[in-house]
mmCIF file of C-alpha atoms in Angstrom:
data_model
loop_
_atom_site.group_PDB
_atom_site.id
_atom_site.type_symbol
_atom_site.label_atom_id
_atom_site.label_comp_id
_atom_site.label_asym_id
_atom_site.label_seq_id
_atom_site.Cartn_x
_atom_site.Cartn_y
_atom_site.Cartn_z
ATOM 1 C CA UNK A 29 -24.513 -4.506 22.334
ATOM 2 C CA UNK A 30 -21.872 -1.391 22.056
ATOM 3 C CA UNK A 31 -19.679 -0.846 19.523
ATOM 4 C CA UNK A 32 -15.926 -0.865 20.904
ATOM 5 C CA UNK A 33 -13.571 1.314 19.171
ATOM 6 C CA UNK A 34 -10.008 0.442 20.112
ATOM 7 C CA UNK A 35 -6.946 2.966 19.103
ATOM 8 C CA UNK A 36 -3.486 0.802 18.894
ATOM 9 C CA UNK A 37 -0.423 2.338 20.450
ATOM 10 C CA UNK A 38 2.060 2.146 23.376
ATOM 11 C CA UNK A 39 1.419 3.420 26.480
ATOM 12 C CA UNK A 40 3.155 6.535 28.383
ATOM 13 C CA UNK A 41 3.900 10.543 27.612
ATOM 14 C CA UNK A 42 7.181 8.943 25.588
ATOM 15 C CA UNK A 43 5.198 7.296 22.978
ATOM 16 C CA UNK A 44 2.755 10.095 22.165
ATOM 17 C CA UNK A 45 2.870 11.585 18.992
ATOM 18 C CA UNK A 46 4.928 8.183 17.468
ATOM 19 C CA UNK A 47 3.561 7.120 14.372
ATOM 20 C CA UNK A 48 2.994 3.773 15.550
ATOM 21 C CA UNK A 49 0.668 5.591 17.937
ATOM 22 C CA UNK A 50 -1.548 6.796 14.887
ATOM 23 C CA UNK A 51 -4.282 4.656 15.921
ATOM 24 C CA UNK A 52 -4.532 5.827 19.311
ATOM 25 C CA UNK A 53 -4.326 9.408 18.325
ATOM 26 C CA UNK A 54 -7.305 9.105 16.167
ATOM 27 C CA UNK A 55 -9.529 7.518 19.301
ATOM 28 C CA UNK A 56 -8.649 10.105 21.337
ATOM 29 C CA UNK A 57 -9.354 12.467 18.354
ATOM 30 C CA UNK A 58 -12.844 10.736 17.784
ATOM 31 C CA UNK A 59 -13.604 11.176 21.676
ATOM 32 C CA UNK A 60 -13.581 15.251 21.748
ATOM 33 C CA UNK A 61 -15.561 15.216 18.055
ATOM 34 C CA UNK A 62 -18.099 13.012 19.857
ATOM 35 C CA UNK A 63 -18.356 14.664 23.289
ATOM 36 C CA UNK A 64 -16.752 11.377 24.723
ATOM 37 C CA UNK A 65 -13.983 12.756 26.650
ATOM 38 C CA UNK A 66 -14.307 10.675 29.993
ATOM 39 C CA UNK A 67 -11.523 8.758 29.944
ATOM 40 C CA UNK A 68 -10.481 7.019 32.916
ATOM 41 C CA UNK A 69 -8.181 4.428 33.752
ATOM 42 C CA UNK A 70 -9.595 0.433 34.181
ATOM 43 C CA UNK A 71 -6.415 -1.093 36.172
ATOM 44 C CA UNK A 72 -8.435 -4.396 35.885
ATOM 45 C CA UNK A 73 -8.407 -4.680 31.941
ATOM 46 C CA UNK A 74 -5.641 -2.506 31.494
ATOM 47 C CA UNK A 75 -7.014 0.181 29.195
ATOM 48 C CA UNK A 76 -8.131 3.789 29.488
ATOM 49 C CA UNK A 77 -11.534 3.813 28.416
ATOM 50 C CA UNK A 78 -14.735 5.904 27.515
ATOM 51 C CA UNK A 79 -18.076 5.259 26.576
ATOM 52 C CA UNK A 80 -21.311 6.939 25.581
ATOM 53 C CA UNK A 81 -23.915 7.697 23.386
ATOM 54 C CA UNK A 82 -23.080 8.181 18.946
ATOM 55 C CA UNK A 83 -26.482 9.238 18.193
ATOM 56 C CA UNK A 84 -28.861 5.879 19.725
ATOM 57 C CA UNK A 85 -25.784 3.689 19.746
ATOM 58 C CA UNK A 86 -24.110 3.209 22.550
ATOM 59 C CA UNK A 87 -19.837 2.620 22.081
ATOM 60 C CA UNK A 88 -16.777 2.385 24.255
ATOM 61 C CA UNK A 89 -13.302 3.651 23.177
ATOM 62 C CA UNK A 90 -10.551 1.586 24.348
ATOM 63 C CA UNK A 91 -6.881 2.254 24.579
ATOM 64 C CA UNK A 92 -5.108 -0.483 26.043
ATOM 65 C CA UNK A 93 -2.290 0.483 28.523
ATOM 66 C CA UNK A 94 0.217 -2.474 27.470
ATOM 67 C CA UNK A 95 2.856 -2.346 25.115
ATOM 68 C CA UNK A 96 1.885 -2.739 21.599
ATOM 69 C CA UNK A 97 1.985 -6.625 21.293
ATOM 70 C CA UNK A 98 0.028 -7.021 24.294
ATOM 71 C CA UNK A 99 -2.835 -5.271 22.594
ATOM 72 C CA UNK A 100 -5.133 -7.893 22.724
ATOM 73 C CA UNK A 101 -5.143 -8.411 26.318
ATOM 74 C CA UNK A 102 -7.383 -5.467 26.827
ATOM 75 C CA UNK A 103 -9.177 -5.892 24.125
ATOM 76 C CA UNK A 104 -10.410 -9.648 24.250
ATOM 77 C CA UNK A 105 -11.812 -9.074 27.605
ATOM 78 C CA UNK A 106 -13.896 -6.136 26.619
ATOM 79 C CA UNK A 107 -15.266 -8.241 23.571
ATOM 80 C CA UNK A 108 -16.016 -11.088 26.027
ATOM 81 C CA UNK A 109 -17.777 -9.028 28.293
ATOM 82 C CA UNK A 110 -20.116 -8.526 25.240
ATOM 83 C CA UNK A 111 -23.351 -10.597 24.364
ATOM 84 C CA UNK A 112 -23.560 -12.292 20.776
ATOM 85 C CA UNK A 113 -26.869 -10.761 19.724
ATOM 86 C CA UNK A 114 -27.766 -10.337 15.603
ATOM 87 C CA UNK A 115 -29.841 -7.677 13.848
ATOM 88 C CA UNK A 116 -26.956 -5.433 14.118
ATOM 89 C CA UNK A 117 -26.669 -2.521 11.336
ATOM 90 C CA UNK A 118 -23.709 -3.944 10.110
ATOM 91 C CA UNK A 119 -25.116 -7.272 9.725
ATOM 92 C CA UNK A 120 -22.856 -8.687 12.598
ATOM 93 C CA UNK A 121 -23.859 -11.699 14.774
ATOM 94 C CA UNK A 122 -21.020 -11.694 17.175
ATOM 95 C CA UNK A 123 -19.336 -9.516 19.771
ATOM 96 C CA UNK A 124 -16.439 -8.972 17.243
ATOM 97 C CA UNK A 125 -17.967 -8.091 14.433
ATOM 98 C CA UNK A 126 -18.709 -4.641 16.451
ATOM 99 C CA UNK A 127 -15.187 -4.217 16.652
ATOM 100 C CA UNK A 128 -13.258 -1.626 15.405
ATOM 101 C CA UNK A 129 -9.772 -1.412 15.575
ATOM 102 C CA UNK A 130 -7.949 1.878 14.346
ATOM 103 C CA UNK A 131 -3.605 2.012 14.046
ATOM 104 C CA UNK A 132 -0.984 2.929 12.031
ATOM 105 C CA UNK A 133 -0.317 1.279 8.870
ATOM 106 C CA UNK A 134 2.958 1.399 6.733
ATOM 107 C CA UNK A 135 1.430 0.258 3.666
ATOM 108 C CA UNK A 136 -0.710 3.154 3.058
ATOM 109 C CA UNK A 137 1.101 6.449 2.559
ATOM 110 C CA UNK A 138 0.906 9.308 5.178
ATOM 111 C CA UNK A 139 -2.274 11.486 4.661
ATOM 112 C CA UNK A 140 -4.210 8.625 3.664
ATOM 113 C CA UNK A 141 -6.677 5.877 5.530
ATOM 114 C CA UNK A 142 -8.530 2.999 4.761
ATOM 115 C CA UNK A 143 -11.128 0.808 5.807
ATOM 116 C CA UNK A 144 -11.092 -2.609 5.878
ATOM 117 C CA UNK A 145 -12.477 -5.733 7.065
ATOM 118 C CA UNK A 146 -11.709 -9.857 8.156
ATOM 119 C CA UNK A 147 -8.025 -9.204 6.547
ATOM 120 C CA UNK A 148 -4.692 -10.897 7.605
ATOM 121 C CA UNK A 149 -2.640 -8.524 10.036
ATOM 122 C CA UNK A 150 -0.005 -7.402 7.658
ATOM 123 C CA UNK A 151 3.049 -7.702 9.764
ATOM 124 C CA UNK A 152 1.367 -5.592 12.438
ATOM 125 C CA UNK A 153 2.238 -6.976 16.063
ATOM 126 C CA UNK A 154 -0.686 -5.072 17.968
ATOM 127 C CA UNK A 155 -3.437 -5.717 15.173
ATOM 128 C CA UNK A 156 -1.799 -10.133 15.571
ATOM 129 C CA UNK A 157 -2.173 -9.739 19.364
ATOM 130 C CA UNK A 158 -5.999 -8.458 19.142
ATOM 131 C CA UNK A 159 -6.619 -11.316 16.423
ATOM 132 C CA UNK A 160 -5.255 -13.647 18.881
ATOM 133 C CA UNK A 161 -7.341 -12.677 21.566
ATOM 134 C CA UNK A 162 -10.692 -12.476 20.332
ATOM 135 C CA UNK A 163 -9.641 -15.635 18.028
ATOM 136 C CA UNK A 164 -11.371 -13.806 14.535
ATOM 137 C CA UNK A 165 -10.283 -11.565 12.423
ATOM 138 C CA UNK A 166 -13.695 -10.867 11.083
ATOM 139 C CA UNK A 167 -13.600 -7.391 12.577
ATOM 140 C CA UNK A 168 -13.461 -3.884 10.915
ATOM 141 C CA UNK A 169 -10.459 -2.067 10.502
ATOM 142 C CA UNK A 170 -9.647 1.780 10.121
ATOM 143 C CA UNK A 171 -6.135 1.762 8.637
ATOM 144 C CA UNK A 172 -3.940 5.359 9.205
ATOM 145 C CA UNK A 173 -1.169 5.912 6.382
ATOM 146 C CA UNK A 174 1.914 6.767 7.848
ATOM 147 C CA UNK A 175 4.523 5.865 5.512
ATOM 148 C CA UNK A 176 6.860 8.765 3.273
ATOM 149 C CA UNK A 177 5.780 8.446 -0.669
ATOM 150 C CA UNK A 178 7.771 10.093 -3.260
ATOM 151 C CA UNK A 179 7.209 13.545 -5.159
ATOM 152 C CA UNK A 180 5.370 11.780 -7.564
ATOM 153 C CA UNK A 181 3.058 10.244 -5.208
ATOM 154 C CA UNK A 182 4.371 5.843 -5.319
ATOM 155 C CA UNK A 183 4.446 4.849 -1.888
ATOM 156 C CA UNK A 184 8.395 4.548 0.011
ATOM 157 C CA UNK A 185 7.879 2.076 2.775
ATOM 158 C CA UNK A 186 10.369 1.414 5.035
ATOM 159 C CA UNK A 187 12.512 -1.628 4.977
ATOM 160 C CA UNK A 188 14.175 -3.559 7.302
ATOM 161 C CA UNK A 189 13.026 -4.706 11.067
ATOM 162 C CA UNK A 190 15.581 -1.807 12.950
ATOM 163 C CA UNK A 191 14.580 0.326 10.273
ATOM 164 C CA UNK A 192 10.992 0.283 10.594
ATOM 165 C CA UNK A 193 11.292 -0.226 14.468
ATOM 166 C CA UNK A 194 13.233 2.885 14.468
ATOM 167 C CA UNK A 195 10.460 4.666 12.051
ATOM 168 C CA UNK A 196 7.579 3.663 13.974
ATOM 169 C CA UNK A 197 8.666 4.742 17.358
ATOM 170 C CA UNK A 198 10.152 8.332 15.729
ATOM 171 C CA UNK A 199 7.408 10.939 16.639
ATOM 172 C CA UNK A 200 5.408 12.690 13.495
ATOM 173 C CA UNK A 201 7.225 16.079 12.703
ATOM 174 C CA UNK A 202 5.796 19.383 12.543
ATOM 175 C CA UNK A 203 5.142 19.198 8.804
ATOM 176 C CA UNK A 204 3.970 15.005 8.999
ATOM 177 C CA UNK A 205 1.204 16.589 11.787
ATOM 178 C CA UNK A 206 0.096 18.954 9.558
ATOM 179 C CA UNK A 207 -0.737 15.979 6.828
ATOM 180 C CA UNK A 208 -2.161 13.915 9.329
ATOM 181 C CA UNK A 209 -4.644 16.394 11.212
ATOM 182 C CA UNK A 210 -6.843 16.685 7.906
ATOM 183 C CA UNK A 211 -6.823 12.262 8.270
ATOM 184 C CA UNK A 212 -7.985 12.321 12.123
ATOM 185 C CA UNK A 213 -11.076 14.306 11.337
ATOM 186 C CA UNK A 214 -11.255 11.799 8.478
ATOM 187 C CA UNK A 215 -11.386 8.739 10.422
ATOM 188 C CA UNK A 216 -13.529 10.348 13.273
ATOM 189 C CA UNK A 217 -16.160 11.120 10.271
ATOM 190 C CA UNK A 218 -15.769 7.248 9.582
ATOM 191 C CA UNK A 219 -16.020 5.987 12.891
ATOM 192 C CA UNK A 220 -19.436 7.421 13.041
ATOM 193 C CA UNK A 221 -21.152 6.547 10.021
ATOM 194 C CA UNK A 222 -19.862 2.467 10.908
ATOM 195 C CA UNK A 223 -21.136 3.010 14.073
ATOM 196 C CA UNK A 224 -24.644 4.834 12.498
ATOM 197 C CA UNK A 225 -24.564 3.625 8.913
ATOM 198 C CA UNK A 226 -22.877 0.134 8.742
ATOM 199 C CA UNK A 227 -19.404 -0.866 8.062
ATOM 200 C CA UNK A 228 -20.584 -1.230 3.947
ATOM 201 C CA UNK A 229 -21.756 2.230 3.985
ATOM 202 C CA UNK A 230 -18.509 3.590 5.239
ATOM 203 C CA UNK A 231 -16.504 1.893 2.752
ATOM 204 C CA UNK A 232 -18.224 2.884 -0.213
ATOM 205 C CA UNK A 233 -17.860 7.025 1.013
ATOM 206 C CA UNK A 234 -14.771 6.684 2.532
ATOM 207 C CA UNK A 235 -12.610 4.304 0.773
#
């Protein structure tokens, strides 16, 4: 049974670089660490996709090609096309339990990330879609910082929906990609010990 590694974000050239396209950067960031750069396009499930090899696991990266809060479209039909097996290194017994989802969260500050596990969405409309669709939420999370925080560190999340739409959909700036390069190699070092290690293994060195 592979591991599927989905990256959250919208679609198209005018979303890249958003920050609610975090997620999606660091699959696509994973992909050339790994040597998994074949993405092609699967009009059926509506997701550009790769697979391969992560030492003797095998995994496929998933980027679904909908909007945002369509997420889960793409991504309940790839876990459905897996079969529930145990003896897993992670201890999981069912297709989504070797699901990881990676995107953009505003209540971690940029330059940080965070993994977590069978938690709530937060607010997050592409993170409620995928829970939707593949009916758990007992799946593994990689969670990218991209909120400001203050001089002093304390964390200034945006408030407001057109405020945080607006933030979310701004791209990163020179000085924000600068911050969040050191975090993609981060969270490519993470997706591989999960996928090598175990999900409790990656927690304890990278949380």
């Amino acid at each position: 049974m592979a591991w599927i590694i989905v990256g959250l974000g919208n679609p198209g050239e005018e979303y890249h670089s958003t920050r609610h396209n975090a997620g999606r950067m660091a699959v696509e960031f994973f992909a050339r660490a790994a040597d998994l750069n074949g993405f092609r396009a699967d009009k059926v499930k509506k997701a550009t996709v790769a697979g391969g090899m992560v030492g003797k696991s095998a995994v496929a990266l998933i980027l679904p090609d909908t909007y945002m809060n369509k997420s889960g479209s793409a991504v309940g039909k790839y876990v459905k096309s897996q079969p529930a097996r145990g003896g897993s290194a992670s201890g999981g017994k069912t297709p989504a339990e070797r699901l990881i989802v990676a995107y953009d969260d505003l209540d971690l500050p940029l330059g940080t990330m965070k993994i977590s596990f069978d938690r709530s969405s937060g607010g997050h409309k592409g993170l409620e879609s995928v829970i939707r669709a593949v009916k758990t939420q007992r799946f593994t999370r990689v969670r990218i910082g991209v909120s400001p925080s203050t001089a002093a560190g304390s964390l200034r999340k945006p408030e407001g929906k057109k405020v945080v739409n607006n933030f979310i959909l701004t791209k990163f700036g020179a000085h924000e990609l600068a911050v969040l390069k050191p975090v993609l190699k981060r969270v490519a070092e993470a997706l591989r010990t999960i996928v090598l290690e175990g999900r409790e293994q990656a927690m304890n060195r990278f949380n």
